[in-house]
Amino acid sequence: MGAGYHSIDLARFALRPGEGRRLELEAYPGQLELGGQGYTIAGDSVPTRLDLSRTATGYAVRMRFVAHVDGPCMRCLGDADVALEVDAREVDQPESDDEELQSPYIDGDELDLAGWAHDALTLALPLQLLCRPDCKGLCPVCGASLNDVDTAEHRHEPEPDPRWAKLRELG
Ligand SMILES: [Zn+2]
Ligand SMILES: [Zn+2]
């Protein structure tokens, strides 16, 4: 396992244009937010592979990692632990007029690894974060998790007919 970094000074590798370097390190994506819920990264940091290349006037970087995201299942509120794979690239050519070639995560020789890992992971989040793909959710009547019960047996008596209550009052 490599050392952990929030940001990296790319100048210290003293790469010449055309040269590259592969780095194995730990990135800190921080907390994630989805649908008003907070999700944490198991272990805080994730082992990350960075492929760094020096271009004529800047850098090209590829970042890859797999993160385990923990938080409440969106259907049953139980524990969800989802492995998300990130494979992202950034190019920074400070002299270019093209905004696509100006990475928001690279400022001069400084790579904002934590910010990039956070945003890339947010983009990788599924719209529905579930404890399992076929999560059955909660019973609309009593709120029990339908994953834990036999759904064929889990039934509720229908509301008593109000007419019967009336009859009982009369009796
Ligand atoms: Zn669930
Ligand atoms: Zn129920």
JSON list of C-alpha atoms and ligand atoms in Angstrom, two decimals:
[
{"chain": "A", "resi": 1, "resn": "MET", "atom": "CA", "xyz": [0.00, 0.00, 0.00]},
{"chain": "A", "resi": 2, "resn": "GLY", "atom": "CA", "xyz": [1.30, 3.44, -0.89]},
{"chain": "A", "resi": 3, "resn": "ALA", "atom": "CA", "xyz": [1.30, 6.56, 1.19]},
{"chain": "A", "resi": 4, "resn": "GLY", "atom": "CA", "xyz": [-1.86, 8.62, 1.49]},
{"chain": "A", "resi": 5, "resn": "TYR", "atom": "CA", "xyz": [-2.21, 11.93, -0.28]},
{"chain": "A", "resi": 6, "resn": "HIS", "atom": "CA", "xyz": [-4.75, 14.71, -0.43]},
{"chain": "A", "resi": 7, "resn": "SER", "atom": "CA", "xyz": [-2.80, 16.55, -3.11]},
{"chain": "A", "resi": 8, "resn": "ILE", "atom": "CA", "xyz": [0.35, 15.78, -5.03]},
{"chain": "A", "resi": 9, "resn": "ASP", "atom": "CA", "xyz": [3.12, 18.02, -6.25]},
{"chain": "A", "resi": 10, "resn": "LEU", "atom": "CA", "xyz": [3.62, 16.67, -9.77]},
{"chain": "A", "resi": 11, "resn": "ALA", "atom": "CA", "xyz": [6.82, 18.67, -10.24]},
{"chain": "A", "resi": 12, "resn": "ARG", "atom": "CA", "xyz": [8.73, 16.44, -7.86]},
{"chain": "A", "resi": 13, "resn": "PHE", "atom": "CA", "xyz": [8.79, 13.64, -10.40]},
{"chain": "A", "resi": 14, "resn": "ALA", "atom": "CA", "xyz": [10.77, 15.94, -12.73]},
{"chain": "A", "resi": 15, "resn": "LEU", "atom": "CA", "xyz": [9.20, 14.35, -15.80]},
{"chain": "A", "resi": 16, "resn": "ARG", "atom": "CA", "xyz": [10.17, 15.60, -19.25]},
{"chain": "A", "resi": 17, "resn": "PRO", "atom": "CA", "xyz": [7.53, 15.87, -21.99]},
{"chain": "A", "resi": 18, "resn": "GLY", "atom": "CA", "xyz": [6.67, 12.36, -23.16]},
{"chain": "A", "resi": 19, "resn": "GLU", "atom": "CA", "xyz": [7.77, 10.75, -19.93]},
{"chain": "A", "resi": 20, "resn": "GLY", "atom": "CA", "xyz": [5.39, 9.01, -17.57]},
{"chain": "A", "resi": 21, "resn": "ARG", "atom": "CA", "xyz": [5.20, 7.51, -14.15]},
{"chain": "A", "resi": 22, "resn": "ARG", "atom": "CA", "xyz": [2.87, 5.01, -12.50]},
{"chain": "A", "resi": 23, "resn": "LEU", "atom": "CA", "xyz": [2.03, 5.72, -8.87]},
{"chain": "A", "resi": 24, "resn": "GLU", "atom": "CA", "xyz": [0.31, 3.48, -6.35]},
{"chain": "A", "resi": 25, "resn": "LEU", "atom": "CA", "xyz": [-1.02, 5.47, -3.45]},
{"chain": "A", "resi": 26, "resn": "GLU", "atom": "CA", "xyz": [-3.98, 6.08, -1.18]},
{"chain": "A", "resi": 27, "resn": "ALA", "atom": "CA", "xyz": [-6.61, 8.68, -2.07]},
{"chain": "A", "resi": 28, "resn": "TYR", "atom": "CA", "xyz": [-9.13, 10.25, 0.30]},
{"chain": "A", "resi": 29, "resn": "PRO", "atom": "CA", "xyz": [-12.45, 10.81, -1.45]},
{"chain": "A", "resi": 30, "resn": "GLY", "atom": "CA", "xyz": [-14.11, 12.01, 1.79]},
{"chain": "A", "resi": 31, "resn": "GLN", "atom": "CA", "xyz": [-17.86, 11.82, 2.48]},
{"chain": "A", "resi": 32, "resn": "LEU", "atom": "CA", "xyz": [-20.36, 11.49, -0.34]},
{"chain": "A", "resi": 33, "resn": "GLU", "atom": "CA", "xyz": [-23.92, 12.79, -0.55]},
{"chain": "A", "resi": 34, "resn": "LEU", "atom": "CA", "xyz": [-26.72, 11.16, -2.43]},
{"chain": "A", "resi": 35, "resn": "GLY", "atom": "CA", "xyz": [-30.42, 11.92, -2.09]},
{"chain": "A", "resi": 36, "resn": "GLY", "atom": "CA", "xyz": [-29.79, 13.85, 1.13]},
{"chain": "A", "resi": 37, "resn": "GLN", "atom": "CA", "xyz": [-28.03, 10.87, 2.74]},
{"chain": "A", "resi": 38, "resn": "GLY", "atom": "CA", "xyz": [-24.38, 10.73, 3.69]},
{"chain": "A", "resi": 39, "resn": "TYR", "atom": "CA", "xyz": [-22.24, 7.85, 2.46]},
{"chain": "A", "resi": 40, "resn": "THR", "atom": "CA", "xyz": [-18.82, 6.99, 3.79]},
{"chain": "A", "resi": 41, "resn": "ILE", "atom": "CA", "xyz": [-15.89, 5.26, 2.19]},
{"chain": "A", "resi": 42, "resn": "ALA", "atom": "CA", "xyz": [-14.94, 2.04, 3.94]},
{"chain": "A", "resi": 43, "resn": "GLY", "atom": "CA", "xyz": [-11.46, 2.52, 5.34]},
{"chain": "A", "resi": 44, "resn": "ASP", "atom": "CA", "xyz": [-11.46, 6.28, 4.62]},
{"chain": "A", "resi": 45, "resn": "SER", "atom": "CA", "xyz": [-8.85, 5.99, 1.88]},
{"chain": "A", "resi": 46, "resn": "VAL", "atom": "CA", "xyz": [-8.76, 3.85, -1.25]},
{"chain": "A", "resi": 47, "resn": "PRO", "atom": "CA", "xyz": [-5.74, 2.22, -2.91]},
{"chain": "A", "resi": 48, "resn": "THR", "atom": "CA", "xyz": [-5.37, 4.18, -6.11]},
{"chain": "A", "resi": 49, "resn": "ARG", "atom": "CA", "xyz": [-3.36, 3.77, -9.27]},
{"chain": "A", "resi": 50, "resn": "LEU", "atom": "CA", "xyz": [-2.29, 6.96, -11.02]},
{"chain": "A", "resi": 51, "resn": "ASP", "atom": "CA", "xyz": [-0.76, 6.99, -14.48]},
{"chain": "A", "resi": 52, "resn": "LEU", "atom": "CA", "xyz": [0.89, 10.31, -14.88]},
{"chain": "A", "resi": 53, "resn": "SER", "atom": "CA", "xyz": [2.27, 11.63, -18.18]},
{"chain": "A", "resi": 54, "resn": "ARG", "atom": "CA", "xyz": [4.01, 14.88, -18.87]},
{"chain": "A", "resi": 55, "resn": "THR", "atom": "CA", "xyz": [2.81, 16.47, -22.10]},
{"chain": "A", "resi": 56, "resn": "ALA", "atom": "CA", "xyz": [4.47, 19.33, -23.96]},
{"chain": "A", "resi": 57, "resn": "THR", "atom": "CA", "xyz": [2.93, 21.99, -21.74]},
{"chain": "A", "resi": 58, "resn": "GLY", "atom": "CA", "xyz": [1.08, 20.15, -19.01]},
{"chain": "A", "resi": 59, "resn": "TYR", "atom": "CA", "xyz": [-0.07, 16.80, -17.69]},
{"chain": "A", "resi": 60, "resn": "ALA", "atom": "CA", "xyz": [-2.35, 13.91, -18.52]},
{"chain": "A", "resi": 61, "resn": "VAL", "atom": "CA", "xyz": [-3.42, 11.72, -15.61]},
{"chain": "A", "resi": 62, "resn": "ARG", "atom": "CA", "xyz": [-5.48, 8.55, -15.36]},
{"chain": "A", "resi": 63, "resn": "MET", "atom": "CA", "xyz": [-6.85, 7.53, -11.96]},
{"chain": "A", "resi": 64, "resn": "ARG", "atom": "CA", "xyz": [-8.22, 4.10, -11.13]},
{"chain": "A", "resi": 65, "resn": "PHE", "atom": "CA", "xyz": [-9.59, 2.67, -7.92]},
{"chain": "A", "resi": 66, "resn": "VAL", "atom": "CA", "xyz": [-12.36, 0.56, -6.42]},
{"chain": "A", "resi": 67, "resn": "ALA", "atom": "CA", "xyz": [-14.10, 2.05, -3.38]},
{"chain": "A", "resi": 68, "resn": "HIS", "atom": "CA", "xyz": [-16.56, 0.44, -0.99]},
{"chain": "A", "resi": 69, "resn": "VAL", "atom": "CA", "xyz": [-19.31, 2.90, -0.22]},
{"chain": "A", "resi": 70, "resn": "ASP", "atom": "CA", "xyz": [-21.29, 2.40, 3.01]},
{"chain": "A", "resi": 71, "resn": "GLY", "atom": "CA", "xyz": [-24.62, 3.95, 3.85]},
{"chain": "A", "resi": 72, "resn": "PRO", "atom": "CA", "xyz": [-28.36, 3.42, 4.13]},
{"chain": "A", "resi": 73, "resn": "CYS", "atom": "CA", "xyz": [-30.12, 1.41, 1.45]},
{"chain": "A", "resi": 74, "resn": "MET", "atom": "CA", "xyz": [-32.55, 3.71, -0.37]},
{"chain": "A", "resi": 75, "resn": "ARG", "atom": "CA", "xyz": [-35.38, 1.19, -0.16]},
{"chain": "A", "resi": 76, "resn": "CYS", "atom": "CA", "xyz": [-35.12, -0.51, 3.23]},
{"chain": "A", "resi": 77, "resn": "LEU", "atom": "CA", "xyz": [-32.69, 1.82, 5.08]},
{"chain": "A", "resi": 78, "resn": "GLY", "atom": "CA", "xyz": [-30.59, -1.23, 5.97]},
{"chain": "A", "resi": 79, "resn": "ASP", "atom": "CA", "xyz": [-26.86, -1.27, 5.52]},
{"chain": "A", "resi": 80, "resn": "ALA", "atom": "CA", "xyz": [-25.69, -0.98, 1.93]},
{"chain": "A", "resi": 81, "resn": "ASP", "atom": "CA", "xyz": [-22.10, -1.66, 0.97]},
{"chain": "A", "resi": 82, "resn": "VAL", "atom": "CA", "xyz": [-21.51, -1.14, -2.72]},
{"chain": "A", "resi": 83, "resn": "ALA", "atom": "CA", "xyz": [-18.22, -1.52, -4.57]},
{"chain": "A", "resi": 84, "resn": "LEU", "atom": "CA", "xyz": [-17.77, 1.23, -7.15]},
{"chain": "A", "resi": 85, "resn": "GLU", "atom": "CA", "xyz": [-15.13, 1.25, -9.81]},
{"chain": "A", "resi": 86, "resn": "VAL", "atom": "CA", "xyz": [-13.62, 4.53, -10.95]},
{"chain": "A", "resi": 87, "resn": "ASP", "atom": "CA", "xyz": [-11.56, 5.01, -14.08]},
{"chain": "A", "resi": 88, "resn": "ALA", "atom": "CA", "xyz": [-11.12, 8.72, -14.79]},
{"chain": "A", "resi": 89, "resn": "ARG", "atom": "CA", "xyz": [-8.81, 10.84, -16.88]},
{"chain": "A", "resi": 90, "resn": "GLU", "atom": "CA", "xyz": [-7.80, 14.46, -16.70]},
{"chain": "A", "resi": 91, "resn": "VAL", "atom": "CA", "xyz": [-5.76, 16.52, -19.09]},
{"chain": "A", "resi": 92, "resn": "ASP", "atom": "CA", "xyz": [-4.29, 19.87, -18.21]},
{"chain": "A", "resi": 93, "resn": "GLN", "atom": "CA", "xyz": [-2.75, 22.06, -20.89]},
{"chain": "A", "resi": 94, "resn": "PRO", "atom": "CA", "xyz": [-2.46, 25.45, -19.22]},
{"chain": "A", "resi": 95, "resn": "GLU", "atom": "CA", "xyz": [-1.66, 27.19, -22.51]},
{"chain": "A", "resi": 96, "resn": "SER", "atom": "CA", "xyz": [-4.69, 25.83, -24.32]},
{"chain": "A", "resi": 97, "resn": "ASP", "atom": "CA", "xyz": [-7.81, 27.92, -24.93]},
{"chain": "A", "resi": 98, "resn": "ASP", "atom": "CA", "xyz": [-9.92, 24.78, -24.87]},
{"chain": "A", "resi": 99, "resn": "GLU", "atom": "CA", "xyz": [-11.67, 24.42, -21.51]},
{"chain": "A", "resi": 100, "resn": "GLU", "atom": "CA", "xyz": [-11.76, 20.64, -21.93]},
{"chain": "A", "resi": 101, "resn": "LEU", "atom": "CA", "xyz": [-7.99, 20.69, -21.69]},
{"chain": "A", "resi": 102, "resn": "GLN", "atom": "CA", "xyz": [-7.91, 22.66, -18.46]},
{"chain": "A", "resi": 103, "resn": "SER", "atom": "CA", "xyz": [-8.41, 20.31, -15.59]},
{"chain": "A", "resi": 104, "resn": "PRO", "atom": "CA", "xyz": [-10.11, 21.81, -12.54]},
{"chain": "A", "resi": 105, "resn": "TYR", "atom": "CA", "xyz": [-8.04, 19.40, -10.42]},
{"chain": "A", "resi": 106, "resn": "ILE", "atom": "CA", "xyz": [-4.62, 20.40, -11.69]},
{"chain": "A", "resi": 107, "resn": "ASP", "atom": "CA", "xyz": [-3.30, 23.83, -10.83]},
{"chain": "A", "resi": 108, "resn": "GLY", "atom": "CA", "xyz": [0.19, 24.30, -12.17]},
{"chain": "A", "resi": 109, "resn": "ASP", "atom": "CA", "xyz": [2.02, 21.25, -10.81]},
{"chain": "A", "resi": 110, "resn": "GLU", "atom": "CA", "xyz": [-0.45, 20.60, -8.00]},
{"chain": "A", "resi": 111, "resn": "LEU", "atom": "CA", "xyz": [-2.92, 17.72, -8.40]},
{"chain": "A", "resi": 112, "resn": "ASP", "atom": "CA", "xyz": [-5.97, 17.87, -6.13]},
{"chain": "A", "resi": 113, "resn": "LEU", "atom": "CA", "xyz": [-6.23, 14.11, -5.69]},
{"chain": "A", "resi": 114, "resn": "ALA", "atom": "CA", "xyz": [-8.85, 14.19, -2.91]},
{"chain": "A", "resi": 115, "resn": "GLY", "atom": "CA", "xyz": [-11.16, 16.55, -4.81]},
{"chain": "A", "resi": 116, "resn": "TRP", "atom": "CA", "xyz": [-10.83, 14.59, -8.03]},
{"chain": "A", "resi": 117, "resn": "ALA", "atom": "CA", "xyz": [-11.40, 11.24, -6.29]},
{"chain": "A", "resi": 118, "resn": "HIS", "atom": "CA", "xyz": [-14.47, 12.68, -4.54]},
{"chain": "A", "resi": 119, "resn": "ASP", "atom": "CA", "xyz": [-16.04, 14.02, -7.74]},
{"chain": "A", "resi": 120, "resn": "ALA", "atom": "CA", "xyz": [-15.21, 10.93, -9.79]},
{"chain": "A", "resi": 121, "resn": "LEU", "atom": "CA", "xyz": [-16.76, 8.71, -7.13]},
{"chain": "A", "resi": 122, "resn": "THR", "atom": "CA", "xyz": [-19.87, 10.90, -6.97]},
{"chain": "A", "resi": 123, "resn": "LEU", "atom": "CA", "xyz": [-20.26, 10.45, -10.74]},
{"chain": "A", "resi": 124, "resn": "ALA", "atom": "CA", "xyz": [-19.89, 6.69, -10.33]},
{"chain": "A", "resi": 125, "resn": "LEU", "atom": "CA", "xyz": [-22.68, 6.46, -7.72]},
{"chain": "A", "resi": 126, "resn": "PRO", "atom": "CA", "xyz": [-25.75, 4.63, -8.95]},
{"chain": "A", "resi": 127, "resn": "LEU", "atom": "CA", "xyz": [-29.05, 6.52, -8.82]},
{"chain": "A", "resi": 128, "resn": "GLN", "atom": "CA", "xyz": [-30.38, 3.83, -6.49]},
{"chain": "A", "resi": 129, "resn": "LEU", "atom": "CA", "xyz": [-27.97, 2.71, -3.83]},
{"chain": "A", "resi": 130, "resn": "LEU", "atom": "CA", "xyz": [-29.38, -0.58, -2.55]},
{"chain": "A", "resi": 131, "resn": "CYS", "atom": "CA", "xyz": [-28.30, -3.20, -0.02]},
{"chain": "A", "resi": 132, "resn": "ARG", "atom": "CA", "xyz": [-28.87, -5.77, -2.78]},
{"chain": "A", "resi": 133, "resn": "PRO", "atom": "CA", "xyz": [-30.18, -5.44, -6.32]},
{"chain": "A", "resi": 134, "resn": "ASP", "atom": "CA", "xyz": [-33.49, -7.12, -5.44]},
{"chain": "A", "resi": 135, "resn": "CYS", "atom": "CA", "xyz": [-34.07, -5.36, -2.12]},
{"chain": "A", "resi": 136, "resn": "LYS", "atom": "CA", "xyz": [-37.78, -5.70, -1.31]},
{"chain": "A", "resi": 137, "resn": "GLY", "atom": "CA", "xyz": [-38.01, -2.51, 0.74]},
{"chain": "A", "resi": 138, "resn": "LEU", "atom": "CA", "xyz": [-40.23, -1.87, 3.73]},
{"chain": "A", "resi": 139, "resn": "CYS", "atom": "CA", "xyz": [-43.75, -3.05, 4.45]},
{"chain": "A", "resi": 140, "resn": "PRO", "atom": "CA", "xyz": [-45.99, -0.02, 3.82]},
{"chain": "A", "resi": 141, "resn": "VAL", "atom": "CA", "xyz": [-48.20, -0.94, 6.78]},
{"chain": "A", "resi": 142, "resn": "CYS", "atom": "CA", "xyz": [-45.82, -1.78, 9.63]},
{"chain": "A", "resi": 143, "resn": "GLY", "atom": "CA", "xyz": [-42.43, -0.66, 8.29]},
{"chain": "A", "resi": 144, "resn": "ALA", "atom": "CA", "xyz": [-40.75, -4.06, 8.73]},
{"chain": "A", "resi": 145, "resn": "SER", "atom": "CA", "xyz": [-38.02, -4.86, 6.25]},
{"chain": "A", "resi": 146, "resn": "LEU", "atom": "CA", "xyz": [-39.50, -7.27, 3.73]},
{"chain": "A", "resi": 147, "resn": "ASN", "atom": "CA", "xyz": [-36.05, -8.75, 3.22]},
{"chain": "A", "resi": 148, "resn": "ASP", "atom": "CA", "xyz": [-36.23, -10.29, 6.70]},
{"chain": "A", "resi": 149, "resn": "VAL", "atom": "CA", "xyz": [-39.71, -11.81, 6.49]},
{"chain": "A", "resi": 150, "resn": "ASP", "atom": "CA", "xyz": [-41.49, -14.33, 4.35]},
{"chain": "A", "resi": 151, "resn": "THR", "atom": "CA", "xyz": [-43.47, -11.99, 2.12]},
{"chain": "A", "resi": 152, "resn": "ALA", "atom": "CA", "xyz": [-46.05, -14.69, 1.40]},
{"chain": "A", "resi": 153, "resn": "GLU", "atom": "CA", "xyz": [-46.83, -14.90, 5.12]},
{"chain": "A", "resi": 154, "resn": "HIS", "atom": "CA", "xyz": [-46.32, -11.28, 6.04]},
{"chain": "A", "resi": 155, "resn": "ARG", "atom": "CA", "xyz": [-49.84, -9.91, 5.70]},
{"chain": "A", "resi": 156, "resn": "HIS", "atom": "CA", "xyz": [-51.93, -7.51, 7.69]},
{"chain": "A", "resi": 157, "resn": "GLU", "atom": "CA", "xyz": [-55.57, -7.94, 8.50]},
{"chain": "A", "resi": 158, "resn": "PRO", "atom": "CA", "xyz": [-57.58, -5.45, 6.50]},
{"chain": "A", "resi": 159, "resn": "GLU", "atom": "CA", "xyz": [-58.91, -2.49, 8.51]},
{"chain": "A", "resi": 160, "resn": "PRO", "atom": "CA", "xyz": [-62.07, -3.54, 10.36]},
{"chain": "A", "resi": 161, "resn": "ASP", "atom": "CA", "xyz": [-65.20, -2.56, 8.53]},
{"chain": "A", "resi": 162, "resn": "PRO", "atom": "CA", "xyz": [-66.61, 0.59, 10.24]},
{"chain": "A", "resi": 163, "resn": "ARG", "atom": "CA", "xyz": [-70.11, -0.84, 9.96]},
{"chain": "A", "resi": 164, "resn": "TRP", "atom": "CA", "xyz": [-69.14, -3.64, 12.30]},
{"chain": "A", "resi": 165, "resn": "ALA", "atom": "CA", "xyz": [-67.92, -1.10, 14.84]},
{"chain": "A", "resi": 166, "resn": "LYS", "atom": "CA", "xyz": [-71.31, 0.60, 14.64]},
{"chain": "A", "resi": 167, "resn": "LEU", "atom": "CA", "xyz": [-73.07, -2.69, 15.26]},
{"chain": "A", "resi": 168, "resn": "ARG", "atom": "CA", "xyz": [-70.87, -3.38, 18.24]},
{"chain": "A", "resi": 169, "resn": "GLU", "atom": "CA", "xyz": [-71.77, 0.04, 19.70]},
{"chain": "A", "resi": 170, "resn": "LEU", "atom": "CA", "xyz": [-75.46, -0.75, 19.29]},
{"chain": "A", "resi": 171, "resn": "GLY", "atom": "CA", "xyz": [-75.05, -4.14, 20.89]},
{"chain": "B", "resi": 1, "resn": "ZN", "atom": "ZN", "xyz": [-32.37, -2.63, 1.11]},
{"chain": "B", "resi": 2, "resn": "ZN", "atom": "ZN", "xyz": [-46.05, -5.29, 7.77]}
]
